[in-house]
PDB file of C-alpha atoms in Angstrom:
ATOM      1  CA  MET A   1      32.491  33.257 -22.671  1.00 67.00           C
ATOM      2  CA  PRO A   2      31.241  31.601 -19.447  1.00 76.00           C
ATOM      3  CA  GLN A   3      33.312  28.848 -17.872  1.00 90.00           C
ATOM      4  CA  GLY A   4      30.334  26.514 -17.779  1.00 95.00           C
ATOM      5  CA  LYS A   5      26.608  26.085 -17.531  1.00 98.00           C
ATOM      6  CA  VAL A   6      24.585  24.465 -14.769  1.00 98.00           C
ATOM      7  CA  LEU A   7      20.894  23.633 -14.542  1.00 98.00           C
ATOM      8  CA  VAL A   8      19.281  23.668 -11.093  1.00 98.00           C
ATOM      9  CA  LEU A   9      16.028  21.735 -10.877  1.00 98.00           C
ATOM     10  CA  HIS A  10      13.644  21.991  -7.935  1.00 98.00           C
ATOM     11  CA  GLY A  11      10.870  19.406  -7.727  1.00 97.00           C
ATOM     12  CA  PRO A  12       7.312  19.480  -6.439  1.00 97.00           C
ATOM     13  CA  ASN A  13       6.271  21.676  -3.532  1.00 93.00           C
ATOM     14  CA  LEU A  14       9.607  23.480  -3.367  1.00 95.00           C
ATOM     15  CA  ASN A  15       7.760  26.593  -4.553  1.00 96.00           C
ATOM     16  CA  LEU A  16       6.405  26.614  -0.965  1.00 93.00           C
ATOM     17  CA  LEU A  17       9.873  26.738   0.560  1.00 88.00           C
ATOM     18  CA  GLY A  18       9.999  29.044   3.568  1.00 82.00           C
ATOM     19  CA  SER A  19       6.335  28.574   4.441  1.00 76.00           C
ATOM     20  CA  ARG A  20       5.794  24.789   4.193  1.00 70.00           C
ATOM     21  CA  GLN A  21       7.068  22.944   7.272  1.00 69.00           C
ATOM     22  CA  PRO A  22       9.860  25.434   8.024  1.00 69.00           C
ATOM     23  CA  GLU A  23      10.910  23.304  11.002  1.00 69.00           C
ATOM     24  CA  ILE A  24      12.042  20.709   8.418  1.00 68.00           C
ATOM     25  CA  TYR A  25      12.909  22.767   5.342  1.00 65.00           C
ATOM     26  CA  GLY A  26      13.942  26.105   6.837  1.00 69.00           C
ATOM     27  CA  TYR A  27      12.748  29.667   6.380  1.00 79.00           C
ATOM     28  CA  GLU A  28      14.588  30.594   3.177  1.00 84.00           C
ATOM     29  CA  THR A  29      12.338  30.852   0.148  1.00 93.00           C
ATOM     30  CA  LEU A  30      13.013  29.297  -3.227  1.00 95.00           C
ATOM     31  CA  GLU A  31      13.755  32.804  -4.506  1.00 96.00           C
ATOM     32  CA  ASP A  32      16.379  33.139  -1.755  1.00 95.00           C
ATOM     33  CA  VAL A  33      17.976  29.851  -2.814  1.00 96.00           C
ATOM     34  CA  ASN A  34      18.005  30.792  -6.490  1.00 98.00           C
ATOM     35  CA  ASN A  35      19.436  34.253  -5.751  1.00 97.00           C
ATOM     36  CA  ILE A  36      22.240  32.738  -3.663  1.00 96.00           C
ATOM     37  CA  LEU A  37      23.094  30.324  -6.472  1.00 98.00           C
ATOM     38  CA  ARG A  38      22.877  32.951  -9.211  1.00 98.00           C
ATOM     39  CA  GLU A  39      25.179  35.307  -7.301  1.00 97.00           C
ATOM     40  CA  LYS A  40      27.702  32.529  -6.694  1.00 96.00           C
ATOM     41  CA  ALA A  41      27.595  31.417 -10.352  1.00 97.00           C
ATOM     42  CA  VAL A  42      27.964  34.960 -11.712  1.00 95.00           C
ATOM     43  CA  MET A  43      30.978  35.573  -9.448  1.00 95.00           C
ATOM     44  CA  ALA A  44      32.615  32.457 -10.930  1.00 95.00           C
ATOM     45  CA  ASP A  45      31.587  33.341 -14.503  1.00 96.00           C
ATOM     46  CA  TRP A  46      29.163  30.436 -14.880  1.00 97.00           C
ATOM     47  CA  ASP A  47      25.745  30.458 -16.538  1.00 97.00           C
ATOM     48  CA  ILE A  48      22.974  29.112 -14.342  1.00 98.00           C
ATOM     49  CA  ILE A  49      19.353  28.286 -15.020  1.00 98.00           C
ATOM     50  CA  CYS A  50      16.984  27.571 -12.123  1.00 98.00           C
ATOM     51  CA  LEU A  51      13.644  25.846 -12.684  1.00 98.00           C
ATOM     52  CA  GLN A  52      11.000  24.657 -10.250  1.00 98.00           C
ATOM     53  CA  SER A  53       8.115  22.494 -11.343  1.00 98.00           C
ATOM     54  CA  ASN A  54       5.394  20.467  -9.716  1.00 98.00           C
ATOM     55  CA  HIS A  55       5.139  18.484 -12.966  1.00 98.00           C
ATOM     56  CA  GLU A  56       7.384  15.518 -13.633  1.00 98.00           C
ATOM     57  CA  GLY A  57       7.274  15.945 -17.410  1.00 98.00           C
ATOM     58  CA  GLU A  58       8.489  19.538 -17.228  1.00 98.00           C
ATOM     59  CA  LEU A  59      11.522  18.444 -15.194  1.00 98.00           C
ATOM     60  CA  ILE A  60      12.210  15.663 -17.703  1.00 98.00           C
ATOM     61  CA  ASP A  61      11.906  18.087 -20.628  1.00 98.00           C
ATOM     62  CA  ALA A  62      14.460  20.378 -18.955  1.00 98.00           C
ATOM     63  CA  ILE A  63      16.873  17.449 -18.516  1.00 98.00           C
ATOM     64  CA  HIS A  64      16.438  16.509 -22.179  1.00 98.00           C
ATOM     65  CA  ALA A  65      17.119  20.103 -23.255  1.00 98.00           C
ATOM     66  CA  ALA A  66      20.257  20.169 -21.086  1.00 98.00           C
ATOM     67  CA  ARG A  67      21.675  17.304 -23.159  1.00 97.00           C
ATOM     68  CA  LEU A  68      21.772  19.597 -26.182  1.00 97.00           C
ATOM     69  CA  ASP A  69      22.374  23.132 -24.912  1.00 97.00           C
ATOM     70  CA  GLY A  70      25.890  22.922 -23.489  1.00 95.00           C
ATOM     71  CA  THR A  71      24.917  22.256 -19.876  1.00 98.00           C
ATOM     72  CA  GLN A  72      27.816  20.639 -18.008  1.00 97.00           C
ATOM     73  CA  ALA A  73      25.989  19.791 -14.794  1.00 98.00           C
ATOM     74  CA  ILE A  74      22.583  19.382 -13.210  1.00 98.00           C
ATOM     75  CA  ILE A  75      21.866  20.059  -9.555  1.00 98.00           C
ATOM     76  CA  ILE A  76      18.545  18.468  -8.728  1.00 98.00           C
ATOM     77  CA  ASN A  77      16.327  18.388  -5.684  1.00 97.00           C
ATOM     78  CA  PRO A  78      13.690  16.009  -6.997  1.00 97.00           C
ATOM     79  CA  ALA A  79      11.671  16.328  -3.765  1.00 93.00           C
ATOM     80  CA  ALA A  80       8.936  13.664  -3.665  1.00 91.00           C
ATOM     81  CA  TYR A  81       9.950  12.427  -7.134  1.00 95.00           C
ATOM     82  CA  THR A  82      13.152  11.184  -5.472  1.00 94.00           C
ATOM     83  CA  HIS A  83      11.287   8.132  -4.249  1.00 88.00           C
ATOM     84  CA  THR A  84       8.974   7.515  -7.189  1.00 91.00           C
ATOM     85  CA  SER A  85      10.351   8.634 -10.539  1.00 96.00           C
ATOM     86  CA  VAL A  86      12.027   6.084 -12.733  1.00 98.00           C
ATOM     87  CA  ALA A  87      11.278   8.518 -15.575  1.00 98.00           C
ATOM     88  CA  ILE A  88      13.520  11.214 -14.056  1.00 98.00           C
ATOM     89  CA  LEU A  89      16.212   8.582 -13.479  1.00 98.00           C
ATOM     90  CA  ASP A  90      15.981   7.521 -17.138  1.00 98.00           C
ATOM     91  CA  ALA A  91      16.265  11.139 -18.304  1.00 98.00           C
ATOM     92  CA  LEU A  92      19.287  11.733 -16.069  1.00 98.00           C
ATOM     93  CA  ASN A  93      20.887   8.532 -17.385  1.00 98.00           C
ATOM     94  CA  ALA A  94      20.735  10.086 -20.867  1.00 98.00           C
ATOM     95  CA  PHE A  95      22.602  13.206 -19.649  1.00 98.00           C
ATOM     96  CA  ASP A  96      26.394  13.005 -19.945  1.00 97.00           C
ATOM     97  CA  GLY A  97      27.363  15.716 -17.459  1.00 97.00           C
ATOM     98  CA  LYS A  98      27.715  15.734 -13.697  1.00 98.00           C
ATOM     99  CA  VAL A  99      24.585  15.253 -11.578  1.00 98.00           C
ATOM    100  CA  ILE A 100      24.385  16.314  -7.932  1.00 98.00           C
ATOM    101  CA  GLU A 101      21.298  15.366  -5.902  1.00 97.00           C
ATOM    102  CA  VAL A 102      20.353  17.758  -3.087  1.00 97.00           C
ATOM    103  CA  HIS A 103      17.894  17.407  -0.215  1.00 93.00           C
ATOM    104  CA  LEU A 104      17.322  20.140   2.338  1.00 90.00           C
ATOM    105  CA  SER A 105      16.453  17.705   5.113  1.00 81.00           C
ATOM    106  CA  ASN A 106      18.267  14.559   6.152  1.00 68.00           C
ATOM    107  CA  VAL A 107      15.971  12.092   4.432  1.00 72.00           C
ATOM    108  CA  HIS A 108      17.513   9.221   6.424  1.00 66.00           C
ATOM    109  CA  LYS A 109      16.130  10.654   9.679  1.00 61.00           C
ATOM    110  CA  ARG A 110      12.625  10.752   8.250  1.00 60.00           C
ATOM    111  CA  GLU A 111       9.982   8.230   7.188  1.00 61.00           C
ATOM    112  CA  SER A 112      11.363   4.974   5.799  1.00 67.00           C
ATOM    113  CA  PHE A 113       9.867   5.538   2.324  1.00 56.00           C
ATOM    114  CA  ARG A 114      12.151   8.585   1.999  1.00 60.00           C
ATOM    115  CA  HIS A 115      15.274   6.444   2.445  1.00 52.00           C
ATOM    116  CA  HIS A 116      15.222   5.198  -1.161  1.00 76.00           C
ATOM    117  CA  SER A 117      16.206   7.437  -4.059  1.00 87.00           C
ATOM    118  CA  TYR A 118      15.946   6.487  -7.702  1.00 94.00           C
ATOM    119  CA  VAL A 119      17.939   9.623  -8.585  1.00 96.00           C
ATOM    120  CA  SER A 120      20.874   8.452  -6.439  1.00 93.00           C
ATOM    121  CA  LEU A 121      21.390   5.607  -8.906  1.00 96.00           C
ATOM    122  CA  ARG A 122      22.620   8.248 -11.385  1.00 98.00           C
ATOM    123  CA  ALA A 123      23.919  11.011  -9.125  1.00 98.00           C
ATOM    124  CA  ASP A 124      27.649  11.647  -8.939  1.00 98.00           C
ATOM    125  CA  GLY A 125      27.099  13.053  -5.452  1.00 97.00           C
ATOM    126  CA  VAL A 126      24.298  13.349  -2.911  1.00 97.00           C
ATOM    127  CA  ILE A 127      23.978  16.105  -0.318  1.00 97.00           C
ATOM    128  CA  ALA A 128      21.289  15.794   2.351  1.00 94.00           C
ATOM    129  CA  GLY A 129      20.469  17.542   5.590  1.00 91.00           C
ATOM    130  CA  LEU A 130      22.447  20.755   5.158  1.00 92.00           C
ATOM    131  CA  GLY A 131      19.491  22.967   4.274  1.00 90.00           C
ATOM    132  CA  VAL A 132      20.240  25.716   1.760  1.00 91.00           C
ATOM    133  CA  GLN A 133      23.961  25.171   2.361  1.00 95.00           C
ATOM    134  CA  GLY A 134      23.557  21.890   0.461  1.00 96.00           C
ATOM    135  CA  TYR A 135      22.800  23.796  -2.737  1.00 97.00           C
ATOM    136  CA  ARG A 136      25.892  25.960  -2.234  1.00 97.00           C
ATOM    137  CA  ALA A 137      28.027  22.850  -1.699  1.00 98.00           C
ATOM    138  CA  ALA A 138      26.599  21.262  -4.834  1.00 98.00           C
ATOM    139  CA  LEU A 139      27.411  24.342  -6.921  1.00 98.00           C
ATOM    140  CA  ASP A 140      30.928  24.436  -5.463  1.00 97.00           C
ATOM    141  CA  ALA A 141      31.405  20.797  -6.436  1.00 97.00           C
ATOM    142  CA  VAL A 142      30.144  21.411  -9.965  1.00 96.00           C
ATOM    143  CA  MET A 143      32.345  24.455 -10.518  1.00 96.00           C
ATOM    144  CA  ALA A 144      35.434  22.732  -9.079  1.00 93.00           C
ATOM    145  CA  ASN A 145      35.501  20.111 -11.817  1.00 74.00           C
TER     146      ASN A 145
END
């Protein structure tokens, strides 16, 4: 029996990771990120599900499903939805487990519209600017509690 279950959600355009603005987001692909997380979770005897979507409703549906399927934590990089989605915030507010928000870049060094996060209003922790290492840190935090 696994020790826990975590859902990792990647928002819009993260499917282009490694090729879209690598000077900001790095050269690792989304597959690289997911493989790193899966390996780390398996070593700790955790179940992990990774989902990327460019569609807000699909991310919300995954959050709703996590409420009912034994998921203890959600790691979410909402990407552009960070700054726009009250709907994702509302879905996360209905989830009882831990929520960690991750951003590859330091959003506070970027355009001013990126400084506000709706998701942060629900997140138990926020990690920004550490690149792929931010996902690792988020998974460590989830598995430590």
